[in-house]
Amino acid sequence: SKYLPEGVTNWEGFLLPETYQFSKAATASEILTQLVATFDQKLDGLGYADAESRTGRTAYELVTIASMIERETGEPPEERGKIARVIFNRLDRDVAMGIDATIYYGLGRKGGTNDPLTRSDLDTDTPYNWRLHKGLPPTPIALPSFNSLAASINPLDGPWIYYVLVAADPPTHFFTESAAEFEEKKAECQRKGLC
């Protein structure tokens, strides 16, 4: 991919999860070439060639952000743009991301309600523990969908710094810039057994 920085060998995030059709005789190289070509075409269409002038972030950083959006988003489509804005706002304020999906990735786990993070997990110092570190993780943490890639380069406008799950069916988050509101909703989330 022309968007994969030189020297980076981790392909996480750079194969667009879509439906592809190949002949039975297709080689692994042909398949990967098609996946990468499709990925690059989609990023071109979204304006990733001008990523830095549009967002202040490189295309690789935006793919990393999109991967975080993909793992964190709920059902309402507008959440992707809001989660993107939360990430940008946290980066701009130089505060830790606090995104559990990155912690799970660093621990080699998928996460979810049946796999809660323990205090020991939160204290484990991996390069992906964004409760301990600031900035972006060193690589994407998932294969982002087209919608997450679009949200990453076009985050919604808003002051949000925090979000927390408030409903499980469909998965829906509450967004706020207030730490007090976040803590209140987080306690409610825990009482409901959602987080």
Short mmCIF file of C-alpha atoms in Angstrom, two decimals:
data_model
loop_
_atom_site.label_atom_id
_atom_site.label_comp_id
_atom_site.label_asym_id
_atom_site.label_seq_id
_atom_site.Cartn_x
_atom_site.Cartn_y
_atom_site.Cartn_z
CA SER A 1 0.00 0.00 0.00
CA LYS A 2 1.26 3.45 -0.78
CA TYR A 3 -0.14 4.46 2.61
CA LEU A 4 1.95 1.96 4.58
CA PRO A 5 5.06 3.85 5.76
CA GLU A 6 8.43 2.58 4.61
CA GLY A 7 9.86 0.04 7.02
CA VAL A 8 6.49 -0.84 8.58
CA THR A 9 5.90 -4.58 8.23
CA ASN A 10 2.69 -4.91 10.25
CA TRP A 11 -0.24 -5.07 7.80
CA GLU A 12 -2.88 -4.68 10.54
CA GLY A 13 -5.41 -2.13 9.35
CA PHE A 14 -4.36 -2.15 5.69
CA LEU A 15 -6.62 -4.83 4.21
CA LEU A 16 -10.14 -3.51 3.71
CA PRO A 17 -12.76 -5.92 5.08
CA GLU A 18 -15.13 -6.23 2.14
CA THR A 19 -16.46 -9.05 -0.03
CA TYR A 20 -14.06 -10.01 -2.81
CA GLN A 21 -14.36 -12.61 -5.53
CA PHE A 22 -11.42 -14.60 -6.81
CA SER A 23 -11.00 -17.61 -9.03
CA LYS A 24 -10.00 -20.86 -7.35
CA ALA A 25 -6.64 -20.54 -9.10
CA ALA A 26 -5.85 -17.13 -7.55
CA THR A 27 -2.54 -17.05 -5.76
CA ALA A 28 -1.99 -15.50 -2.33
CA SER A 29 -0.02 -12.73 -4.01
CA GLU A 30 -2.88 -11.95 -6.43
CA ILE A 31 -5.37 -11.89 -3.58
CA LEU A 32 -3.26 -9.57 -1.42
CA THR A 33 -2.55 -7.32 -4.40
CA GLN A 34 -6.30 -6.91 -5.01
CA LEU A 35 -7.03 -6.24 -1.33
CA VAL A 36 -4.31 -3.59 -1.16
CA ALA A 37 -5.38 -1.99 -4.47
CA THR A 38 -8.98 -1.75 -3.20
CA PHE A 39 -7.78 -0.31 0.11
CA ASP A 40 -5.68 2.34 -1.65
CA GLN A 41 -8.55 3.24 -4.03
CA LYS A 42 -10.92 3.76 -1.08
CA LEU A 43 -8.38 5.92 0.78
CA ASP A 44 -7.73 7.93 -2.39
CA GLY A 45 -11.47 8.56 -2.69
CA LEU A 46 -11.66 9.74 0.92
CA GLY A 47 -8.79 12.21 0.44
CA TYR A 48 -6.11 10.38 2.41
CA ALA A 49 -3.45 11.66 -0.02
CA ASP A 50 -4.02 15.07 1.63
CA ALA A 51 -4.42 13.69 5.16
CA GLU A 52 -1.87 15.95 6.86
CA SER A 53 -3.15 19.19 5.35
CA ARG A 54 -6.76 18.22 6.16
CA THR A 55 -6.31 16.85 9.68
CA GLY A 56 -2.77 17.46 10.88
CA ARG A 57 -2.28 13.66 10.98
CA THR A 58 -0.56 11.32 8.52
CA ALA A 59 -2.56 8.78 6.55
CA TYR A 60 -1.02 6.03 8.71
CA GLU A 61 -2.14 7.81 11.87
CA LEU A 62 -5.65 8.15 10.44
CA VAL A 63 -5.76 4.42 9.65
CA THR A 64 -4.68 3.79 13.25
CA ILE A 65 -7.47 6.09 14.49
CA ALA A 66 -9.95 4.34 12.16
CA SER A 67 -8.96 0.97 13.63
CA MET A 68 -9.70 2.30 17.12
CA ILE A 69 -13.05 3.66 15.94
CA GLU A 70 -13.87 0.27 14.45
CA ARG A 71 -13.29 -1.55 17.74
CA GLU A 72 -15.04 1.06 19.89
CA THR A 73 -18.11 2.05 17.89
CA GLY A 74 -21.70 1.17 18.66
CA GLU A 75 -24.65 0.80 16.32
CA PRO A 76 -25.70 4.38 15.52
CA PRO A 77 -23.70 5.40 12.43
CA GLU A 78 -23.05 8.90 13.77
CA GLU A 79 -21.05 7.42 16.66
CA ARG A 80 -18.07 6.81 14.39
CA GLY A 81 -17.65 10.54 13.74
CA LYS A 82 -18.09 11.32 17.43
CA ILE A 83 -15.54 8.72 18.52
CA ALA A 84 -13.16 10.15 15.92
CA ARG A 85 -13.66 13.60 17.44
CA VAL A 86 -13.02 12.26 20.97
CA ILE A 87 -9.72 10.78 19.77
CA PHE A 88 -8.69 14.02 18.03
CA ASN A 89 -9.70 16.07 21.09
CA ARG A 90 -7.68 13.83 23.41
CA LEU A 91 -4.65 14.02 21.09
CA ASP A 92 -4.96 17.82 20.93
CA ARG A 93 -5.10 18.02 24.74
CA ASP A 94 -2.25 15.54 25.17
CA VAL A 95 -4.21 13.24 27.46
CA ALA A 96 -4.17 9.45 27.53
CA MET A 97 -6.66 7.81 25.18
CA GLY A 98 -8.06 5.44 27.81
CA ILE A 99 -9.43 3.25 25.02
CA ASP A 100 -9.88 -0.31 26.25
CA ALA A 101 -9.79 -1.80 22.74
CA THR A 102 -6.09 -0.93 22.53
CA ILE A 103 -5.43 -2.61 25.88
CA TYR A 104 -7.19 -5.78 24.70
CA TYR A 105 -5.12 -5.73 21.50
CA GLY A 106 -1.89 -5.44 23.47
CA LEU A 107 -2.97 -8.39 25.63
CA GLY A 108 -3.88 -10.45 22.55
CA ARG A 109 -7.56 -10.62 23.51
CA LYS A 110 -10.81 -9.61 21.78
CA GLY A 111 -12.56 -8.22 24.86
CA GLY A 112 -16.24 -7.73 25.48
CA THR A 113 -18.68 -8.18 28.33
CA ASN A 114 -17.58 -11.80 28.88
CA ASP A 115 -13.92 -10.76 29.06
CA PRO A 116 -13.67 -7.77 31.41
CA LEU A 117 -10.36 -6.05 32.02
CA THR A 118 -8.88 -6.62 35.46
CA ARG A 119 -6.79 -4.19 37.51
CA SER A 120 -3.77 -6.31 36.56
CA ASP A 121 -4.67 -5.92 32.86
CA LEU A 122 -4.95 -2.14 33.24
CA ASP A 123 -1.56 -2.01 34.95
CA THR A 124 0.19 -4.20 32.33
CA ASP A 125 2.62 -1.95 30.48
CA THR A 126 2.33 -2.94 26.82
CA PRO A 127 2.91 -0.56 23.89
CA TYR A 128 -0.90 -0.61 23.47
CA ASN A 129 -1.97 0.32 27.00
CA TRP A 130 -3.44 3.76 26.39
CA ARG A 131 -4.40 4.28 29.99
CA LEU A 132 -0.66 4.43 30.71
CA HIS A 133 0.58 6.10 27.51
CA LYS A 134 -0.36 9.19 25.51
CA GLY A 135 -0.67 9.60 21.75
CA LEU A 136 -1.58 6.85 19.33
CA PRO A 137 -0.71 3.16 19.55
CA PRO A 138 2.29 2.11 17.43
CA THR A 139 0.12 0.29 14.85
CA PRO A 140 -3.56 -0.06 13.93
CA ILE A 141 -5.42 -2.52 16.19
CA ALA A 142 -8.00 -3.86 13.71
CA LEU A 143 -9.10 -3.83 10.08
CA PRO A 144 -11.20 -0.66 9.85
CA SER A 145 -14.31 -0.57 7.71
CA PHE A 146 -14.84 2.06 5.03
CA ASN A 147 -17.15 3.94 7.44
CA SER A 148 -14.47 4.08 10.15
CA LEU A 149 -11.88 5.24 7.60
CA ALA A 150 -14.30 7.98 6.48
CA ALA A 151 -14.96 9.06 10.08
CA SER A 152 -11.24 9.25 10.81
CA ILE A 153 -10.57 11.81 8.09
CA ASN A 154 -13.89 13.61 8.66
CA PRO A 155 -14.53 13.65 12.43
CA LEU A 156 -17.69 15.40 13.58
CA ASP A 157 -17.30 18.76 15.27
CA GLY A 158 -17.81 18.66 19.01
CA PRO A 159 -16.19 19.20 22.41
CA TRP A 160 -16.42 15.57 23.56
CA ILE A 161 -13.55 14.10 25.56
CA TYR A 162 -15.34 11.07 27.03
CA TYR A 163 -17.80 8.41 25.99
CA VAL A 164 -19.30 5.44 27.78
CA LEU A 165 -21.68 2.63 26.86
CA VAL A 166 -25.27 3.35 27.96
CA ALA A 167 -27.19 0.63 26.10
CA ALA A 168 -26.30 -2.84 24.87
CA ASP A 169 -29.04 -3.47 22.32
CA PRO A 170 -28.16 -1.72 20.15
CA PRO A 171 -24.75 -0.73 21.52
CA THR A 172 -25.00 3.02 22.11
CA HIS A 173 -22.64 5.47 23.82
CA PHE A 174 -23.08 8.70 25.77
CA PHE A 175 -20.65 11.49 24.79
CA THR A 176 -19.60 14.41 26.98
CA GLU A 177 -16.83 16.89 27.70
CA SER A 178 -17.59 16.76 31.43
CA ALA A 179 -15.55 14.40 33.61
CA ALA A 180 -18.33 14.47 36.23
CA GLU A 181 -20.98 13.46 33.68
CA PHE A 182 -18.71 10.73 32.39
CA GLU A 183 -18.15 9.32 35.89
CA GLU A 184 -21.90 9.39 36.55
CA LYS A 185 -22.67 7.51 33.32
CA LYS A 186 -19.78 5.11 33.88
CA ALA A 187 -21.21 4.19 37.30
CA GLU A 188 -24.58 3.65 35.64
CA CYS A 189 -22.91 1.45 32.99
CA GLN A 190 -21.30 -0.64 35.72
CA ARG A 191 -24.60 -0.96 37.64
CA LYS A 192 -26.25 -2.24 34.45
CA GLY A 193 -23.40 -4.71 33.87
CA LEU A 194 -22.52 -3.14 30.53
CA CYS A 195 -18.91 -2.30 31.39
#
